[in-house]
Amino acid sequence: MNPFEYARAQTVDEALLQLQRGTARLTPTDRPGAAVNERPRFLAGGTNLVDLMKEDVMQPGRLVDVTSLPLTAIEGTRDGGLWLGALATNAVTAQHPLVLERAPLLRTAILAGASPQIRNRATNGGNLLQRTRCHYFYDAAVPCNKRAPGSGCPAATGIARQHAILGASEHCVATHPSDMCVALAALDATVHVQSPRGTREIPFLEFHRLPGEEPEIDNTLAADELITHLTLPPSAFADHSCYLKLRERASYAFALVSVAAALVLDENGRIQAARIALGGVAHKPWRDLSAEALLIGETPSPQSFEAAAEHLLRPAKAWGGPALPESLPGNAYKIPLARRAIVRALTMALAGVPTNTGEDFFRLEGDAA
Ligand SMILES: Cc1cc2nc3c(=O)[nH]c(=O)nc-3n(C[C@H](O)[C@H](O)[C@H](O)COP(=O)(O)OP(=O)(O)OC[C@H]3O[C@@H](n4cnc5c(N)ncnc54)[C@H](O)[C@@H]3O)c2cc1C
């Protein structure tokens, strides 16, 4: 691990000041990507950042520990929405009664991720900013445009089973790994941030970005901005929402494809509002409002769900070199998998089945027995 400075802040103002004081690195380098990887960082649960430092993927010159900041509350807003502190842990957020009541989709998505131990440490702010799990990004011995801009992307032509099918560029086919963020995208969350210039709000769909020509930049947060909290607007999705996560083993694995699906039905059983957000398929949680619009006014049916899935996946493209079976690009399997997952998640949401995984699923199984 590289040497770094460490400071602990007790207030938001102190955290912002301590970050400003940080040098880019104790000994600045001209490594490609240094502007992103070596700049000072806030330290929350450390479950991603410390791993990346140990693997020499990131070398921040200073860490500002924000775990003592008073940003741990989970509260209801007067309009029926939610206020989620950036320093509240994923575990506390998922177990909070108001989250269960007002946004069960968020709860099931969080519980589908990581392990109880990691969720006890991981924070809401850190979850948004966790970096891709692309193997090439994590292996500092191989090229990667996200880690070392301009060095190349082995995944675009090499083994790429876990990579993007939507919104990728020739420079990067990495995916965003978070489960929580897929639900936040579906529920139209807002990210609230503070910097020495003041506060601002970022709509969730504008928070993460596609790789384009600058895959080293994951999101639209400025280097000196601290996430203070998230808000969720009131919604009527609680009775019909589902987080479906498909992965290579039943626990402790990132999504190959995940779907956050939610419906509101009118008194005639027609669809009044619909949400479909995908994880594991793009550099950001993926939402296509035009696919959701196709469902409005429809009677829920396999045909209407399939039409929305087909529409959403029209721009999907496979990447990578041969994997099994030999004749197909590495991640071509994700396109039909995503199509079926969308239909299944909408079907489960319609039936009021909240998830195929996580603690809720096991509770559901136990209840049935
Ligand atoms: C083995 C393992 C399995 C996992 N499986 C899953 C999974 O299945 N699904 C899933 O979604 N996640 C999974 N995770 C990821 C986990 O959810 C993240 O590591 C965690 O949410 C990050 O939160 P943190 O508080 O530890 O962030 P940190 O590691 O402390 O920080 C991450 C980044 O966020 C920045 N940061 C943190 N807080 C703020 C803030 N308030 N303002 C500005 N910047 C901030 C830091 O500077 C850093 O760049 C897994 C992690 C591990 C180690």
Short mmCIF file of C-alpha atoms and ligand atoms in Angstrom, two decimals:
data_model
loop_
_atom_site.label_atom_id
_atom_site.label_comp_id
_atom_site.label_asym_id
_atom_site.label_seq_id
_atom_site.Cartn_x
_atom_site.Cartn_y
_atom_site.Cartn_z
CA MET A 1 0.00 0.00 0.00
CA ASN A 2 1.20 3.55 -0.70
CA PRO A 3 1.78 6.05 2.12
CA PHE A 4 -1.12 8.42 2.72
CA GLU A 5 -2.24 11.08 5.20
CA TYR A 6 -5.22 10.35 7.49
CA ALA A 7 -7.55 12.90 9.09
CA ARG A 8 -10.80 12.39 11.00
CA ALA A 9 -13.56 15.00 10.74
CA GLN A 10 -16.37 15.66 13.23
CA THR A 11 -18.44 18.07 11.11
CA VAL A 12 -19.25 18.48 7.43
CA ASP A 13 -17.34 21.78 7.25
CA GLU A 14 -14.28 20.18 8.81
CA ALA A 15 -14.46 17.25 6.37
CA LEU A 16 -14.56 19.62 3.39
CA LEU A 17 -11.64 21.62 4.77
CA GLN A 18 -9.57 18.53 5.52
CA LEU A 19 -10.13 17.29 1.97
CA GLN A 20 -9.03 20.64 0.52
CA ARG A 21 -5.84 20.46 2.57
CA GLY A 22 -4.94 17.10 1.08
CA THR A 23 -2.26 17.05 -1.52
CA ALA A 24 -2.86 15.07 -4.69
CA ARG A 25 -0.38 12.55 -3.33
CA LEU A 26 2.49 12.71 -0.88
CA THR A 27 4.81 12.14 -3.82
CA PRO A 28 2.90 13.14 -6.99
CA THR A 29 3.31 10.79 -9.96
CA ASP A 30 2.63 11.15 -13.66
CA ARG A 31 0.82 7.79 -13.84
CA PRO A 32 -2.11 7.78 -16.28
CA GLY A 33 -5.27 8.26 -14.23
CA ALA A 34 -3.38 9.99 -11.39
CA ALA A 35 -5.89 12.88 -11.36
CA VAL A 36 -8.65 10.43 -10.37
CA ASN A 37 -6.79 7.71 -8.47
CA GLU A 38 -4.39 9.81 -6.39
CA ARG A 39 -6.61 12.66 -5.26
CA PRO A 40 -7.74 12.89 -1.62
CA ARG A 41 -10.82 10.85 -0.74
CA PHE A 42 -13.42 10.63 1.99
CA LEU A 43 -13.27 7.34 3.89
CA ALA A 44 -16.63 5.89 4.96
CA GLY A 45 -16.98 2.12 5.64
CA GLY A 46 -13.79 1.50 3.65
CA THR A 47 -15.16 -1.77 2.21
CA ASN A 48 -14.33 -0.73 -1.35
CA LEU A 49 -11.76 2.06 -1.07
CA VAL A 50 -9.35 0.19 1.22
CA ASP A 51 -9.50 -2.90 -1.04
CA LEU A 52 -8.64 -0.73 -4.05
CA MET A 53 -5.71 0.83 -2.17
CA LYS A 54 -4.39 -2.60 -1.18
CA GLU A 55 -4.60 -3.74 -4.81
CA ASP A 56 -2.73 -0.56 -5.93
CA VAL A 57 -5.67 0.44 -8.14
CA MET A 58 -6.13 3.70 -6.21
CA GLN A 59 -3.45 5.67 -4.35
CA PRO A 60 -5.19 8.60 -2.60
CA GLY A 61 -2.74 11.05 -0.98
CA ARG A 62 -5.09 11.70 1.94
CA LEU A 63 -8.08 9.97 3.52
CA VAL A 64 -10.60 12.07 5.42
CA ASP A 65 -12.52 9.74 7.75
CA VAL A 66 -16.16 10.86 7.73
CA THR A 67 -17.60 8.08 9.89
CA SER A 68 -18.16 10.48 12.85
CA LEU A 69 -20.28 12.95 10.86
CA PRO A 70 -23.89 13.33 12.04
CA LEU A 71 -25.31 11.99 8.78
CA THR A 72 -26.67 8.63 9.94
CA ALA A 73 -30.40 9.35 10.25
CA ILE A 74 -33.16 7.57 8.34
CA GLU A 75 -36.32 9.68 8.43
CA GLY A 76 -39.65 10.05 6.73
CA THR A 77 -40.31 13.31 4.88
CA ARG A 78 -43.59 15.18 5.38
CA ASP A 79 -44.73 14.39 1.85
CA GLY A 80 -44.43 10.63 2.48
CA GLY A 81 -40.94 10.16 1.05
CA LEU A 82 -37.65 9.25 2.73
CA TRP A 83 -34.46 11.00 3.90
CA LEU A 84 -31.46 8.67 4.04
CA GLY A 85 -28.21 9.84 5.65
CA ALA A 86 -25.08 9.23 3.60
CA LEU A 87 -23.36 7.69 6.63
CA ALA A 88 -26.22 5.37 7.58
CA THR A 89 -25.10 1.81 6.98
CA ASN A 90 -26.72 -0.34 4.32
CA ALA A 91 -27.86 -2.71 7.11
CA VAL A 92 -29.59 0.01 9.16
CA THR A 93 -31.21 1.42 6.02
CA ALA A 94 -32.57 -1.95 4.87
CA GLN A 95 -33.94 -2.83 8.32
CA HIS A 96 -35.59 0.53 9.02
CA PRO A 97 -39.40 0.23 9.39
CA LEU A 98 -40.01 3.36 7.29
CA VAL A 99 -37.96 1.93 4.43
CA LEU A 100 -39.93 -1.32 4.64
CA GLU A 101 -43.19 0.65 4.59
CA ARG A 102 -42.39 3.33 2.00
CA ALA A 103 -39.73 1.75 -0.25
CA PRO A 104 -39.62 -2.06 0.12
CA LEU A 105 -37.89 -2.22 -3.28
CA LEU A 106 -34.89 -0.41 -1.78
CA ARG A 107 -34.80 -2.81 1.16
CA THR A 108 -34.82 -5.95 -1.01
CA ALA A 109 -32.16 -4.53 -3.35
CA ILE A 110 -29.84 -3.73 -0.43
CA LEU A 111 -30.39 -7.16 1.12
CA ALA A 112 -29.52 -8.82 -2.20
CA GLY A 113 -26.01 -7.34 -2.01
CA ALA A 114 -22.78 -8.37 -0.29
CA SER A 115 -23.10 -10.10 3.13
CA PRO A 116 -24.55 -9.10 6.54
CA GLN A 117 -21.03 -8.25 7.75
CA ILE A 118 -20.29 -5.96 4.78
CA ARG A 119 -23.74 -4.33 4.92
CA ASN A 120 -23.09 -3.55 8.60
CA ARG A 121 -20.02 -1.55 7.59
CA ALA A 122 -20.92 -0.22 4.11
CA THR A 123 -22.61 3.19 3.98
CA ASN A 124 -25.22 4.63 1.63
CA GLY A 125 -22.83 7.28 0.25
CA GLY A 126 -20.06 4.73 -0.29
CA ASN A 127 -22.44 2.34 -2.05
CA LEU A 128 -23.12 4.95 -4.76
CA LEU A 129 -19.39 5.48 -5.31
CA GLN A 130 -18.17 1.88 -5.26
CA ARG A 131 -16.14 1.19 -8.37
CA THR A 132 -16.62 -1.44 -11.05
CA ARG A 133 -15.82 -5.10 -10.37
CA CYS A 134 -14.31 -5.58 -13.86
CA HIS A 135 -11.40 -8.01 -13.35
CA TYR A 136 -9.14 -6.02 -15.64
CA PHE A 137 -9.74 -2.86 -13.58
CA TYR A 138 -8.72 -4.72 -10.41
CA ASP A 139 -5.56 -6.22 -11.94
CA ALA A 140 -2.96 -3.45 -11.90
CA ALA A 141 -0.65 -5.60 -14.07
CA VAL A 142 -2.88 -5.39 -17.18
CA PRO A 143 -4.08 -2.41 -19.28
CA CYS A 144 -7.39 -0.76 -18.37
CA ASN A 145 -8.71 2.54 -19.71
CA LYS A 146 -10.70 3.11 -16.53
CA ARG A 147 -7.66 2.70 -14.24
CA ALA A 148 -4.97 3.98 -16.63
CA PRO A 149 -6.63 6.06 -19.40
CA GLY A 150 -5.27 5.34 -22.87
CA SER A 151 -3.77 1.96 -21.95
CA GLY A 152 -6.50 -0.11 -23.66
CA CYS A 153 -9.45 -2.33 -22.76
CA PRO A 154 -8.70 -6.07 -22.69
CA ALA A 155 -12.38 -6.81 -22.00
CA ALA A 156 -13.61 -5.35 -25.30
CA THR A 157 -11.88 -8.18 -27.20
CA GLY A 158 -10.90 -10.64 -24.44
CA ILE A 159 -12.95 -12.63 -21.95
CA ALA A 160 -15.93 -10.46 -21.05
CA ARG A 161 -18.62 -12.55 -19.39
CA GLN A 162 -19.58 -9.94 -16.79
CA HIS A 163 -19.56 -6.81 -18.89
CA ALA A 164 -21.91 -4.19 -20.32
CA ILE A 165 -24.45 -4.77 -23.06
CA LEU A 166 -25.88 -1.23 -22.98
CA GLY A 167 -24.24 2.19 -23.19
CA ALA A 168 -20.65 0.88 -23.43
CA SER A 169 -17.93 2.53 -25.53
CA GLU A 170 -14.92 1.11 -27.34
CA HIS A 171 -12.87 2.44 -24.40
CA CYS A 172 -14.73 0.66 -21.60
CA VAL A 173 -17.32 -2.11 -21.19
CA ALA A 174 -17.29 -2.16 -17.38
CA THR A 175 -20.53 -2.28 -15.37
CA HIS A 176 -21.64 -0.54 -12.20
CA PRO A 177 -21.86 -3.24 -9.52
CA SER A 178 -24.34 -1.83 -6.99
CA ASP A 179 -27.69 -3.42 -6.19
CA MET A 180 -28.90 -0.53 -4.03
CA CYS A 181 -28.36 1.94 -6.89
CA VAL A 182 -30.67 -0.02 -9.21
CA ALA A 183 -33.54 0.49 -6.78
CA LEU A 184 -32.58 4.16 -6.24
CA ALA A 185 -32.69 4.67 -10.02
CA ALA A 186 -36.13 3.04 -10.26
CA LEU A 187 -37.46 5.13 -7.36
CA ASP A 188 -36.21 8.48 -8.74
CA ALA A 189 -33.92 9.28 -5.80
CA THR A 190 -32.07 12.58 -5.45
CA VAL A 191 -28.44 12.82 -4.29
CA HIS A 192 -27.72 15.81 -2.01
CA VAL A 193 -24.13 17.03 -1.91
CA GLN A 194 -22.13 19.78 -0.23
CA SER A 195 -18.82 21.42 -1.15
CA PRO A 196 -17.04 24.66 -0.22
CA ARG A 197 -19.25 26.29 -2.91
CA GLY A 198 -22.50 25.31 -1.16
CA THR A 199 -25.08 22.57 -1.62
CA ARG A 200 -26.66 21.07 -4.71
CA GLU A 201 -29.05 18.25 -5.68
CA ILE A 202 -28.34 15.69 -8.39
CA PRO A 203 -31.23 13.62 -9.84
CA PHE A 204 -30.20 9.97 -9.53
CA LEU A 205 -30.36 9.28 -13.26
CA GLU A 206 -27.80 12.07 -13.78
CA PHE A 207 -25.47 10.92 -11.00
CA HIS A 208 -23.66 8.02 -12.71
CA ARG A 209 -22.36 8.46 -16.27
CA LEU A 210 -21.61 6.33 -19.32
CA PRO A 211 -17.93 5.70 -20.15
CA GLY A 212 -17.71 7.49 -23.52
CA GLU A 213 -14.21 8.90 -24.08
CA GLU A 214 -13.49 9.24 -20.33
CA PRO A 215 -14.15 5.88 -18.69
CA GLU A 216 -12.01 6.84 -15.68
CA ILE A 217 -14.85 9.14 -14.54
CA ASP A 218 -17.72 7.20 -12.97
CA ASN A 219 -20.11 9.98 -11.99
CA THR A 220 -20.94 13.68 -11.99
CA LEU A 221 -19.79 14.37 -8.42
CA ALA A 222 -17.03 17.01 -8.25
CA ALA A 223 -13.77 16.04 -6.53
CA ASP A 224 -14.49 18.31 -3.53
CA GLU A 225 -18.14 17.34 -3.00
CA LEU A 226 -19.39 15.26 -0.06
CA ILE A 227 -22.63 13.30 -0.36
CA THR A 228 -24.68 14.32 2.69
CA HIS A 229 -27.93 12.42 2.10
CA LEU A 230 -30.38 10.93 -0.39
CA THR A 231 -34.08 11.62 -0.68
CA LEU A 232 -36.82 9.50 -2.20
CA PRO A 233 -40.12 11.02 -3.33
CA PRO A 234 -43.37 9.43 -2.14
CA SER A 235 -44.48 6.57 -4.37
CA ALA A 236 -47.32 4.10 -4.62
CA PHE A 237 -45.13 1.17 -5.67
CA ALA A 238 -44.99 -0.59 -2.27
CA ASP A 239 -47.59 -3.28 -3.14
CA HIS A 240 -46.12 -4.19 -6.53
CA SER A 241 -42.34 -4.06 -6.59
CA CYS A 242 -39.63 -6.67 -7.07
CA TYR A 243 -35.82 -6.80 -7.07
CA LEU A 244 -34.66 -9.79 -9.11
CA LYS A 245 -30.95 -10.58 -8.97
CA LEU A 246 -29.33 -13.22 -11.20
CA ARG A 247 -25.78 -14.23 -10.33
CA GLU A 248 -23.36 -17.09 -10.63
CA ARG A 249 -23.85 -18.37 -7.08
CA ALA A 250 -26.70 -17.93 -4.64
CA SER A 251 -25.01 -15.47 -2.29
CA TYR A 252 -22.06 -13.12 -2.02
CA ALA A 253 -21.81 -12.49 -5.75
CA PHE A 254 -22.39 -9.45 -7.93
CA ALA A 255 -25.29 -9.40 -10.39
CA LEU A 256 -24.86 -10.69 -13.93
CA VAL A 257 -28.23 -9.05 -14.53
CA SER A 258 -30.59 -7.54 -12.00
CA VAL A 259 -33.96 -5.84 -12.40
CA ALA A 260 -35.83 -3.44 -10.14
CA ALA A 261 -39.44 -3.54 -11.34
CA ALA A 262 -42.42 -1.67 -9.92
CA LEU A 263 -46.04 -1.13 -10.96
CA VAL A 264 -49.04 0.92 -9.90
CA LEU A 265 -52.41 -0.42 -11.05
CA ASP A 266 -55.60 1.62 -11.46
CA GLU A 267 -59.05 0.52 -10.29
CA ASN A 268 -59.55 -1.40 -13.55
CA GLY A 269 -56.32 -3.32 -13.12
CA ARG A 270 -54.53 -1.35 -15.85
CA ILE A 271 -50.99 -0.10 -15.41
CA GLN A 272 -50.93 3.49 -14.19
CA ALA A 273 -47.18 3.77 -13.52
CA ALA A 274 -44.24 1.46 -14.23
CA ARG A 275 -40.53 1.36 -13.44
CA ILE A 276 -37.86 -0.91 -14.88
CA ALA A 277 -34.22 -0.38 -13.89
CA LEU A 278 -31.42 -2.80 -14.75
CA GLY A 279 -28.16 -3.58 -12.94
CA GLY A 280 -25.12 -5.47 -14.19
CA VAL A 281 -25.66 -4.40 -17.79
CA ALA A 282 -24.12 -0.91 -18.08
CA HIS A 283 -21.66 1.61 -16.62
CA LYS A 284 -24.62 2.99 -14.66
CA PRO A 285 -27.96 1.66 -13.43
CA TRP A 286 -29.96 1.53 -16.67
CA ARG A 287 -33.41 3.01 -17.13
CA ASP A 288 -35.25 3.65 -20.38
CA LEU A 289 -38.31 5.81 -19.80
CA SER A 290 -39.71 4.99 -23.24
CA ALA A 291 -39.91 1.28 -22.33
CA GLU A 292 -41.83 2.16 -19.17
CA ALA A 293 -44.17 4.43 -21.16
CA LEU A 294 -45.14 1.44 -23.36
CA LEU A 295 -46.74 -0.19 -20.31
CA ILE A 296 -48.93 2.74 -19.28
CA GLY A 297 -52.63 2.00 -19.84
CA GLU A 298 -51.93 -1.65 -20.66
CA THR A 299 -53.47 -4.61 -18.92
CA PRO A 300 -50.53 -6.46 -17.33
CA SER A 301 -49.74 -9.56 -19.39
CA PRO A 302 -46.75 -11.60 -20.58
CA GLN A 303 -47.18 -9.90 -23.98
CA SER A 304 -47.06 -6.33 -22.63
CA PHE A 305 -44.08 -7.18 -20.40
CA GLU A 306 -42.25 -8.83 -23.31
CA ALA A 307 -42.89 -5.80 -25.55
CA ALA A 308 -41.36 -3.47 -22.93
CA ALA A 309 -38.35 -5.76 -22.48
CA GLU A 310 -37.84 -6.04 -26.24
CA HIS A 311 -37.98 -2.25 -26.60
CA LEU A 312 -35.56 -1.63 -23.72
CA LEU A 313 -33.00 -4.06 -25.11
CA ARG A 314 -33.10 -2.89 -28.75
CA PRO A 315 -29.72 -1.08 -28.43
CA ALA A 316 -28.08 -4.00 -26.55
CA LYS A 317 -24.78 -5.21 -27.99
CA ALA A 318 -22.50 -8.09 -27.00
CA TRP A 319 -18.79 -7.58 -26.37
CA GLY A 320 -15.68 -9.63 -25.84
CA GLY A 321 -13.93 -12.57 -27.42
CA PRO A 322 -14.84 -16.21 -27.44
CA ALA A 323 -16.03 -17.77 -24.22
CA LEU A 324 -18.30 -20.77 -23.88
CA PRO A 325 -19.88 -21.59 -26.28
CA GLU A 326 -16.90 -20.82 -28.53
CA SER A 327 -18.88 -19.27 -31.36
CA LEU A 328 -20.47 -16.49 -29.26
CA PRO A 329 -19.01 -13.25 -27.92
CA GLY A 330 -18.34 -13.49 -24.20
CA ASN A 331 -21.37 -11.69 -22.83
CA ALA A 332 -23.93 -12.32 -25.59
CA TYR A 333 -25.84 -14.52 -23.14
CA LYS A 334 -26.77 -11.41 -21.13
CA ILE A 335 -29.15 -10.10 -23.80
CA PRO A 336 -31.71 -12.95 -23.65
CA LEU A 337 -31.06 -13.26 -19.90
CA ALA A 338 -31.95 -9.59 -19.38
CA ARG A 339 -35.06 -9.93 -21.57
CA ARG A 340 -36.36 -12.87 -19.53
CA ALA A 341 -35.35 -11.21 -16.25
CA ILE A 342 -37.38 -8.09 -17.06
CA VAL A 343 -40.49 -10.16 -17.83
CA ARG A 344 -40.02 -12.26 -14.69
CA ALA A 345 -39.42 -9.25 -12.43
CA LEU A 346 -42.54 -7.48 -13.73
CA THR A 347 -44.54 -10.70 -13.26
CA MET A 348 -43.28 -11.03 -9.68
CA ALA A 349 -43.99 -7.34 -8.98
CA LEU A 350 -47.54 -7.81 -10.26
CA ALA A 351 -47.99 -10.79 -7.92
CA GLY A 352 -46.51 -8.86 -4.97
CA VAL A 353 -43.43 -11.13 -4.66
CA PRO A 354 -40.63 -8.79 -3.54
CA THR A 355 -37.50 -10.68 -4.54
CA ASN A 356 -35.86 -13.93 -5.60
CA THR A 357 -33.02 -13.55 -3.15
CA GLY A 358 -31.79 -12.12 0.15
CA GLU A 359 -33.29 -12.30 3.59
CA ASP A 360 -36.81 -11.37 2.43
CA PHE A 361 -36.82 -14.33 0.06
CA PHE A 362 -35.83 -16.77 2.81
CA ARG A 363 -38.45 -15.28 5.12
CA LEU A 364 -40.99 -15.67 2.33
CA GLU A 365 -39.99 -19.33 1.84
CA GLY A 366 -40.25 -19.93 5.61
CA ASP A 367 -43.67 -18.26 5.74
CA ALA A 368 -44.90 -20.46 2.91
CA ALA A 369 -43.77 -23.56 4.82
C1 LIG B 1 -16.77 -9.04 -0.86
C2 LIG B 1 -17.71 -7.93 -1.25
C3 LIG B 1 -18.92 -8.25 -1.86
C4 LIG B 1 -19.80 -7.22 -2.22
N1 LIG B 1 -20.98 -7.53 -2.85
C5 LIG B 1 -21.82 -6.53 -3.22
C6 LIG B 1 -23.04 -6.82 -3.89
O1 LIG B 1 -23.39 -7.97 -4.14
N2 LIG B 1 -23.84 -5.77 -4.24
C7 LIG B 1 -23.49 -4.47 -3.96
O2 LIG B 1 -24.25 -3.56 -4.29
N3 LIG B 1 -22.32 -4.17 -3.36
C8 LIG B 1 -21.50 -5.17 -2.99
N4 LIG B 1 -20.31 -4.87 -2.37
C9 LIG B 1 -19.88 -3.47 -2.32
C10 LIG B 1 -20.27 -2.75 -1.07
O3 LIG B 1 -21.65 -2.54 -1.08
C11 LIG B 1 -19.49 -1.42 -1.14
O4 LIG B 1 -18.13 -1.73 -0.93
C12 LIG B 1 -19.98 -0.44 -0.10
O5 LIG B 1 -21.32 -0.08 -0.31
C13 LIG B 1 -19.12 0.82 -0.12
O6 LIG B 1 -19.47 1.62 1.00
P1 LIG B 1 -18.35 2.10 2.02
O7 LIG B 1 -19.05 2.96 3.01
O8 LIG B 1 -17.56 0.96 2.56
O9 LIG B 1 -17.47 2.98 1.04
P2 LIG B 1 -15.90 3.30 1.05
O10 LIG B 1 -15.15 2.08 0.61
O11 LIG B 1 -15.49 3.96 2.31
O12 LIG B 1 -15.86 4.41 -0.09
C14 LIG B 1 -16.14 4.11 -1.44
C15 LIG B 1 -15.97 5.42 -2.23
O13 LIG B 1 -16.96 6.35 -1.85
C16 LIG B 1 -16.37 7.58 -1.42
N5 LIG B 1 -17.27 8.09 -0.38
C17 LIG B 1 -17.79 7.38 0.65
N6 LIG B 1 -18.70 8.12 1.30
C18 LIG B 1 -18.76 9.33 0.68
C19 LIG B 1 -19.52 10.51 0.86
N7 LIG B 1 -20.43 10.62 1.84
N8 LIG B 1 -19.33 11.54 0.01
C20 LIG B 1 -18.42 11.47 -0.99
N9 LIG B 1 -17.65 10.37 -1.20
C21 LIG B 1 -17.83 9.31 -0.39
C22 LIG B 1 -14.99 7.20 -0.96
O14 LIG B 1 -14.11 8.31 -1.06
C23 LIG B 1 -14.63 6.12 -1.96
O15 LIG B 1 -14.17 6.69 -3.16
C24 LIG B 1 -19.44 -5.87 -1.97
C25 LIG B 1 -18.23 -5.56 -1.32
C26 LIG B 1 -17.37 -6.57 -0.97
C27 LIG B 1 -16.07 -6.23 -0.29
#
